[in-house]
Tab-separated table of C-alpha atoms in Angstrom:
chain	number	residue	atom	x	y	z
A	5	UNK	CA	-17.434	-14.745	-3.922
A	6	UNK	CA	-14.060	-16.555	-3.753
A	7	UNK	CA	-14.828	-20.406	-5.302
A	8	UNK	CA	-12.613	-22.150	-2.259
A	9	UNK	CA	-10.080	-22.378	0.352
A	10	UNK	CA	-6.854	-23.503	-0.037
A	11	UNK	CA	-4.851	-25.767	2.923
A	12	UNK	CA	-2.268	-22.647	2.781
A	13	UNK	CA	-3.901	-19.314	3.183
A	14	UNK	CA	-1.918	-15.811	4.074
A	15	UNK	CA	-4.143	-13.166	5.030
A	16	UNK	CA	-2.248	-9.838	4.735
A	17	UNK	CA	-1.231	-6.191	4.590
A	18	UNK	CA	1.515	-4.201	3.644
A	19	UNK	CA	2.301	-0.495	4.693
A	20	UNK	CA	4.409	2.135	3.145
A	21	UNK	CA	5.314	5.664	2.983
A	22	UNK	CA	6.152	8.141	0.229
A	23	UNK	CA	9.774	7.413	-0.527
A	24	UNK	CA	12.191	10.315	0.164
A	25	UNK	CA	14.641	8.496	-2.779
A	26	UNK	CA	12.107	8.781	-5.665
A	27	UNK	CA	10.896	11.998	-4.975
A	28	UNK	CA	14.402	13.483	-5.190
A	29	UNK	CA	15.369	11.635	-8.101
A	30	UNK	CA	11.617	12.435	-9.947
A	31	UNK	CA	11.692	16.548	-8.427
A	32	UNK	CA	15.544	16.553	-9.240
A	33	UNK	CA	15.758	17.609	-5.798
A	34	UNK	CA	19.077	17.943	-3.477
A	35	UNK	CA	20.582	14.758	-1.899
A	36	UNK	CA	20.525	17.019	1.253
A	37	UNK	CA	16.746	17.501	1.225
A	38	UNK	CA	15.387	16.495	4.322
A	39	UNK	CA	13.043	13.700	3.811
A	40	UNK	CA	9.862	15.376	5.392
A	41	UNK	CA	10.279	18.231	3.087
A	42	UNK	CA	11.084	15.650	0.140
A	43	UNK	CA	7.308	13.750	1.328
A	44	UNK	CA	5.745	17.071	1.254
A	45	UNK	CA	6.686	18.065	-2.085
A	46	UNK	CA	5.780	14.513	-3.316
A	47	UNK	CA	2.047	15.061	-1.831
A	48	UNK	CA	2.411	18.250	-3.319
A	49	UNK	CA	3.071	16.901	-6.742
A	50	UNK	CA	0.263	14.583	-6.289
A	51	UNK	CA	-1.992	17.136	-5.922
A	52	UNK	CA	-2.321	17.639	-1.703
A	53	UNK	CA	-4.749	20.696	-0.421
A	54	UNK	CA	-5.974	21.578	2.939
A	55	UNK	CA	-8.840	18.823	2.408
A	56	UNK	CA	-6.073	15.875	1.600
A	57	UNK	CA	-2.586	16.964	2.639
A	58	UNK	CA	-1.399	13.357	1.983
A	59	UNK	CA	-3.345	12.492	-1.090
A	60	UNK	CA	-2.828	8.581	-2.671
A	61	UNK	CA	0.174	8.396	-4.202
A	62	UNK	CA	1.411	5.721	-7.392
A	63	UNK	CA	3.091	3.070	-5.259
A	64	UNK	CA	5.739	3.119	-7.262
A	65	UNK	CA	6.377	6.109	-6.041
A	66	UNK	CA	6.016	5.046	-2.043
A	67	UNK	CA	8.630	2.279	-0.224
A	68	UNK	CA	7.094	-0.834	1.711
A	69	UNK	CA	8.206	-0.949	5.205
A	70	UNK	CA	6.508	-3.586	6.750
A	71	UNK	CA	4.326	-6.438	5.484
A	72	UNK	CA	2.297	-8.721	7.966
A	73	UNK	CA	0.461	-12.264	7.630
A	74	UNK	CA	-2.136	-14.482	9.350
A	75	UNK	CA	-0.926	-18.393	8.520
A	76	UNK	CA	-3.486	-20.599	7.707
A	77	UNK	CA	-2.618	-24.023	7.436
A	78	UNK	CA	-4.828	-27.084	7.373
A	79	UNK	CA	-2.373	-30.099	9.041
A	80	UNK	CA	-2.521	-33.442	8.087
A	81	UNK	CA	-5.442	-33.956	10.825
A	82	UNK	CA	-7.790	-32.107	8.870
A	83	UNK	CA	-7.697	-28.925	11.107
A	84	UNK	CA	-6.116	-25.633	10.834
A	85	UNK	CA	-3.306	-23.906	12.816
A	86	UNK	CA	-2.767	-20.278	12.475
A	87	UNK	CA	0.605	-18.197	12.628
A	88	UNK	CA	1.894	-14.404	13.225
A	89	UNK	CA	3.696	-13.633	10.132
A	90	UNK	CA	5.453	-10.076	9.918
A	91	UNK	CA	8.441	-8.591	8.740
A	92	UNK	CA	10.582	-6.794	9.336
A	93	UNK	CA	11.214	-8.795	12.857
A	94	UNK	CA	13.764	-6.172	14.020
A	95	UNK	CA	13.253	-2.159	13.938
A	96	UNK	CA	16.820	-1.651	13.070
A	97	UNK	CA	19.662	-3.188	10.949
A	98	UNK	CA	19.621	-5.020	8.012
A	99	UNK	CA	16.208	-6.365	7.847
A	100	UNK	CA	14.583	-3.217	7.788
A	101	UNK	CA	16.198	-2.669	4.107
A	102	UNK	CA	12.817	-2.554	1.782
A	103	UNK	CA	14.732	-4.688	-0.622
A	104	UNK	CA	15.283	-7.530	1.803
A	105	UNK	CA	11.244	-6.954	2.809
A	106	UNK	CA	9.571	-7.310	-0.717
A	107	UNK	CA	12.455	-10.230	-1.375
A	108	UNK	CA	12.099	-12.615	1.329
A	109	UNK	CA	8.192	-12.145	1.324
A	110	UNK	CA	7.861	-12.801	-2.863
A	111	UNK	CA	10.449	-15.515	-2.518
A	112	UNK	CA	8.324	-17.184	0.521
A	113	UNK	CA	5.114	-16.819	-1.680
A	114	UNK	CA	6.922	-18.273	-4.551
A	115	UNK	CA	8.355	-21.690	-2.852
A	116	UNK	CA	4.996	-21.926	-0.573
A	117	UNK	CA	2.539	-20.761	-2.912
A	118	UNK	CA	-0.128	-19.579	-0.395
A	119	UNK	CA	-4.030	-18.618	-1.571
A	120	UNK	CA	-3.167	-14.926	-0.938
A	121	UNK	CA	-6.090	-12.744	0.932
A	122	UNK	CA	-5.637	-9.126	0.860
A	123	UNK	CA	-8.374	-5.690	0.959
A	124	UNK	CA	-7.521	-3.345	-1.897
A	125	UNK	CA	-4.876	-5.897	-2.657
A	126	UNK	CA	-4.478	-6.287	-6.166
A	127	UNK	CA	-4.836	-1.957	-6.846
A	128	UNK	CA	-2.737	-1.836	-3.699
A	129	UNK	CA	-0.516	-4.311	-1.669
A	130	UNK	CA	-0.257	-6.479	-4.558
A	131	UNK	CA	1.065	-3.789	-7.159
A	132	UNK	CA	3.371	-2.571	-4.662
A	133	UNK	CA	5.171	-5.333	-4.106
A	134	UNK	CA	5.846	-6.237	-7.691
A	135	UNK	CA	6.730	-2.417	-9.029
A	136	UNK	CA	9.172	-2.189	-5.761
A	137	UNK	CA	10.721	-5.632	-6.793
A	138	UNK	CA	11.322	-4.847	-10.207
A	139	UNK	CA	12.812	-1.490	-9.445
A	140	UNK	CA	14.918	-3.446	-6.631
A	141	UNK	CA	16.388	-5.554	-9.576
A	142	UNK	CA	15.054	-8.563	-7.893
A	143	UNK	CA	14.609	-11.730	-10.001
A	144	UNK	CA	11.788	-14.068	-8.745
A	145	UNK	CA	11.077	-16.670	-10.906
A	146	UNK	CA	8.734	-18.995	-9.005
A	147	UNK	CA	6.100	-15.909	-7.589
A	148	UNK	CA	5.939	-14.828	-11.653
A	149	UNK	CA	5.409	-18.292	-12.868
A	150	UNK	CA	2.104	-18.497	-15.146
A	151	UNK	CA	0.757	-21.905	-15.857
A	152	UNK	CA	-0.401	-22.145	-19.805
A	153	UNK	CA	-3.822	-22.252	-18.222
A	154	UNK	CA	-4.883	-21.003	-15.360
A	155	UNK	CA	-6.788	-23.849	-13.576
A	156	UNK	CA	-3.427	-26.177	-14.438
A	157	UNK	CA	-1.547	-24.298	-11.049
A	158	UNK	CA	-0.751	-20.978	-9.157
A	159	UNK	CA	-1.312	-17.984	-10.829
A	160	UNK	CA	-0.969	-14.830	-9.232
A	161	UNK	CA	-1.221	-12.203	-12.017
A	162	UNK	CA	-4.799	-13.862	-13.722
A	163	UNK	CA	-7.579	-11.612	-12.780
A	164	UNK	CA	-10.043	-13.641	-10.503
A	165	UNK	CA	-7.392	-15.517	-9.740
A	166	UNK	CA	-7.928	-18.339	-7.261
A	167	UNK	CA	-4.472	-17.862	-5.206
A	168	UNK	CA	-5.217	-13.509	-5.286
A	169	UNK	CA	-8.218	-13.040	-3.513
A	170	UNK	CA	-9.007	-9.218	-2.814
A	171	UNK	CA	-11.860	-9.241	-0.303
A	172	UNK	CA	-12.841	-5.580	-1.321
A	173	UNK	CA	-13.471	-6.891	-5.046
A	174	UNK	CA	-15.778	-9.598	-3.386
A	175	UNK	CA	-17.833	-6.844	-1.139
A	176	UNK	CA	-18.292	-5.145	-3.859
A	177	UNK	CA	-17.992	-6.510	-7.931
A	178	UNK	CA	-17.324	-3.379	-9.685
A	179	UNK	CA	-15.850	-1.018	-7.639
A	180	UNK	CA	-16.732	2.585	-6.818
A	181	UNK	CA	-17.642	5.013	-4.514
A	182	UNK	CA	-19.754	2.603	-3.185
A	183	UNK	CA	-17.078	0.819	-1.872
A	184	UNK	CA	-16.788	-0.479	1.799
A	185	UNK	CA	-12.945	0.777	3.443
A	186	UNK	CA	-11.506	-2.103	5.453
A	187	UNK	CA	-12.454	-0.477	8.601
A	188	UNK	CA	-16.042	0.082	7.464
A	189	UNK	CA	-16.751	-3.492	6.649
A	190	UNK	CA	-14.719	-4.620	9.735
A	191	UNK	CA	-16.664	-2.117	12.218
A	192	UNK	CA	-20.255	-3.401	10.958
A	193	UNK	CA	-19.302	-6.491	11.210
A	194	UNK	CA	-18.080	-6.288	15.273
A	195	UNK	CA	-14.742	-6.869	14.340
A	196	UNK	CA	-11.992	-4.371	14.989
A	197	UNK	CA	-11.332	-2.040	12.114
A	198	UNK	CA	-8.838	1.519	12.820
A	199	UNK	CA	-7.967	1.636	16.826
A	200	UNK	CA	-5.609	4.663	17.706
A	201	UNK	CA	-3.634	4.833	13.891
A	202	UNK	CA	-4.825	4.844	10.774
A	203	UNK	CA	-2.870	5.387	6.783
A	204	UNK	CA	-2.415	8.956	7.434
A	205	UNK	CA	-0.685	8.130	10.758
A	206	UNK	CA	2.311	5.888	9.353
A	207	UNK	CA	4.332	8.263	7.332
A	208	UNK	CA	4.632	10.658	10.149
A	209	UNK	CA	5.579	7.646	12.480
A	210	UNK	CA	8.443	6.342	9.960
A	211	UNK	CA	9.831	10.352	10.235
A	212	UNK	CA	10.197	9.709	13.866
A	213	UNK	CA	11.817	6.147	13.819
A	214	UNK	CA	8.983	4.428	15.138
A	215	UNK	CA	8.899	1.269	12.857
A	216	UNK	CA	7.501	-0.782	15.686
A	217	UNK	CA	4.448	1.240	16.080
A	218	UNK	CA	3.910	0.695	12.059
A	219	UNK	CA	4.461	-3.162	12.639
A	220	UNK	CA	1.954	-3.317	15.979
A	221	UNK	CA	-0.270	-1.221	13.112
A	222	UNK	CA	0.100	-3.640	10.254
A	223	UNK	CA	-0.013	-6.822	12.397
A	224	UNK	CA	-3.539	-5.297	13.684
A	225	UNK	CA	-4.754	-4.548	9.877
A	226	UNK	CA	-3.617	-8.279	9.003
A	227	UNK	CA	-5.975	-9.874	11.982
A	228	UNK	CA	-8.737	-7.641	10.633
A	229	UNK	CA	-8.447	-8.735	7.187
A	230	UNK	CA	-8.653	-12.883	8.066
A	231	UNK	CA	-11.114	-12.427	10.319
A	232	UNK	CA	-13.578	-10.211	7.446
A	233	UNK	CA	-12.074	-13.384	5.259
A	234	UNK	CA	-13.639	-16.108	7.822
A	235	UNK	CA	-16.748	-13.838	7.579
A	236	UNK	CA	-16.851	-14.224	3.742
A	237	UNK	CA	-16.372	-17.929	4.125
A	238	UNK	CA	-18.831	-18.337	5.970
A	239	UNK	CA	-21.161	-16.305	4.471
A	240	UNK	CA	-20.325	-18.193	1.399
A	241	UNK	CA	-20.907	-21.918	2.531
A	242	UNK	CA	-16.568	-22.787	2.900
A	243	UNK	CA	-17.348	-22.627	6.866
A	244	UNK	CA	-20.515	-23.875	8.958
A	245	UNK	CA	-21.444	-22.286	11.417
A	246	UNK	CA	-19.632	-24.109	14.162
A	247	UNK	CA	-16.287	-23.939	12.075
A	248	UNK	CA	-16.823	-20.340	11.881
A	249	UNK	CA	-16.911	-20.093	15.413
A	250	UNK	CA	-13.852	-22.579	16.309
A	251	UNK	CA	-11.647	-20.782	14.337
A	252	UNK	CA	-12.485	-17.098	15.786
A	253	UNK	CA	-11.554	-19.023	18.816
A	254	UNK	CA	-8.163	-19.943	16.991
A	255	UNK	CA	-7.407	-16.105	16.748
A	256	UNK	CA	-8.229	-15.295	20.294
A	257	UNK	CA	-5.667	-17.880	21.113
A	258	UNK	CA	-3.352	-16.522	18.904
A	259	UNK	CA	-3.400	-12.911	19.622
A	260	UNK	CA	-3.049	-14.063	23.378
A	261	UNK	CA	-0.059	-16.623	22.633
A	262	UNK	CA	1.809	-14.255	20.925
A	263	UNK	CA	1.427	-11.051	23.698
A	264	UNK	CA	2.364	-13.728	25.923
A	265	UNK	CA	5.270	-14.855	24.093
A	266	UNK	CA	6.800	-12.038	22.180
A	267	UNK	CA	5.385	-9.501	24.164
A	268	UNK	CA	2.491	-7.790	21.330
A	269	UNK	CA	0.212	-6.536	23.938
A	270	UNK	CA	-1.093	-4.109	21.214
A	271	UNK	CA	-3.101	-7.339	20.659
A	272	UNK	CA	-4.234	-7.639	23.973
A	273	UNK	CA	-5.757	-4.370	22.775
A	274	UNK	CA	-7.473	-6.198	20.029
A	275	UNK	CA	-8.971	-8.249	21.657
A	276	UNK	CA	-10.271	-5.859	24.081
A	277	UNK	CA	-11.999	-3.955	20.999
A	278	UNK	CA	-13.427	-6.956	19.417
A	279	UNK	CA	-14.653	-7.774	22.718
A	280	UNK	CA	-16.702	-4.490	22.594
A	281	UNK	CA	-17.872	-4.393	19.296
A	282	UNK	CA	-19.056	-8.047	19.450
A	283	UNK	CA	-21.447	-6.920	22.224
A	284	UNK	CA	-22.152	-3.583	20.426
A	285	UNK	CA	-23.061	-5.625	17.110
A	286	UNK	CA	-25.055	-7.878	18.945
């Protein structure tokens, strides 16, 4: 179990795809390739058969497209707000440059130093953004910082780190086959895990040029992961009871805010689902 909660806490996911650059540079294959074919010979390589077409690749080899964040901050009062983070904000132009993704979002985590709260994070999410940053030529000085010891300040490379909590490691110390997915420990718990897309799904939607599906998709994965998170805490004795239940409330508000707002009705969806399996967990 994860020892505390910070006042700054960012909840997230990241998705990517197999990326069409690396696989022609590592398969010395034509600059004309399409980039499906280039994916398929990279699942290929990585050892895809009619059981696993799109088997796990290294994520060095894959590019991020889209990272996405649930804000927790405790104000001044004492009580917490929460915020929509996600990038890219636009599904064309300059923002949608994987560079300026894994930048902005280490160079945020470096000035605000949030507790970090990811599933299959540090194997996963975590790795990809640092091997994509290095091989971006990015410099980030304050996210690699390393205090001499690691209870003297942030440290996001210590294992059982404080500030890089992966909730998967918590379910289960150890690892294995035994392992709860996201969606599995999300589902059992009456809280929405995979809707209509799933991993698989992504790649085939980045093919088509439909980067706002993947963002509606990885905003969705980042509400599931805080709200297994304020399960854990709970669980754990960092939230009674009644906080536990104020702050689900805080989601609902937010999912509804921002379809309201800025138009997400995939989380109007959401809530529809939690809705359901709340009642079917019951």
């Amino acid at each position: 179990m994860f020892k505390n909660i910070k006042k700054l806490v960012w909840a997230y996911d990241a998705e990517w795809v197999p990326d069409p650059k690396a696989g022609r540079l590592l398969y010395k294959l034509d600059e004309e390739t399409p980039d499906a074919q280039v994916m398929e010979r990279m699942w290929q390589e990585g050892g895809a058969d009619e059981n696993n077409p799109q088997p796990y690749l290294k994520t060095v080899m894959c590019r991020l497209v889209s990272i996405a964040a649930i804000q927790r901050q405790v104000n001044k009062d004492g009580w917490p707000s929460l915020r929509l983070l996600s990038m890219p904000r636009e599904t064309t132009g300059p923002e949608t440059e994987e560079k300026t993704i894994v930048g902005k979002f280490l160079k945020a985590m470096g000035e605000r130093q949030p507790q970090m709260v990811g599933y299959n994070s540090i194997a996963a999410d975590m790795r990809i953004l640092v091997q994509r940053g290095i091989i971006h030529g990015l410099s980030m000085p304050a996210f690699c910082r390393r205090p001499n010891k690691p209870w003297e300040g942030v440290d996001y490379f210590a294992k059982g780190s404080d500030f890089n909590i992966d909730l998967k490691d918590v379910a289960t110390p150890g690892w294995g086959q035994g392992s709860p997915s996201l969606n599995e420990m999300a589902t059992l718990s009456g809280i929405p895990g995979k809707m209509e897309m799933d991993g698989e799904s992504v790649p085939p939607m980045w093919l088509e040029g439909r980067l706002d599906r993947i963002i509606a998709y990885n905003e969705t994965d980042a509400v599931t992961t805080f709200l297994v998170w304020l399960r854990m805490a709970h669980f754990g004795g960092h939230l009674s009871t009644s906080q536990y239940e104020s702050e689900q409330e805080l989601v609902r508000e937010l999912l509804k805010s921002e379809a309201e707002k800025n138009g997400k009705n995939h989380l109007l969806d959401y809530l529809t689902e939690w809705d359901r399996l709340q009642k079917a967990t019951s």
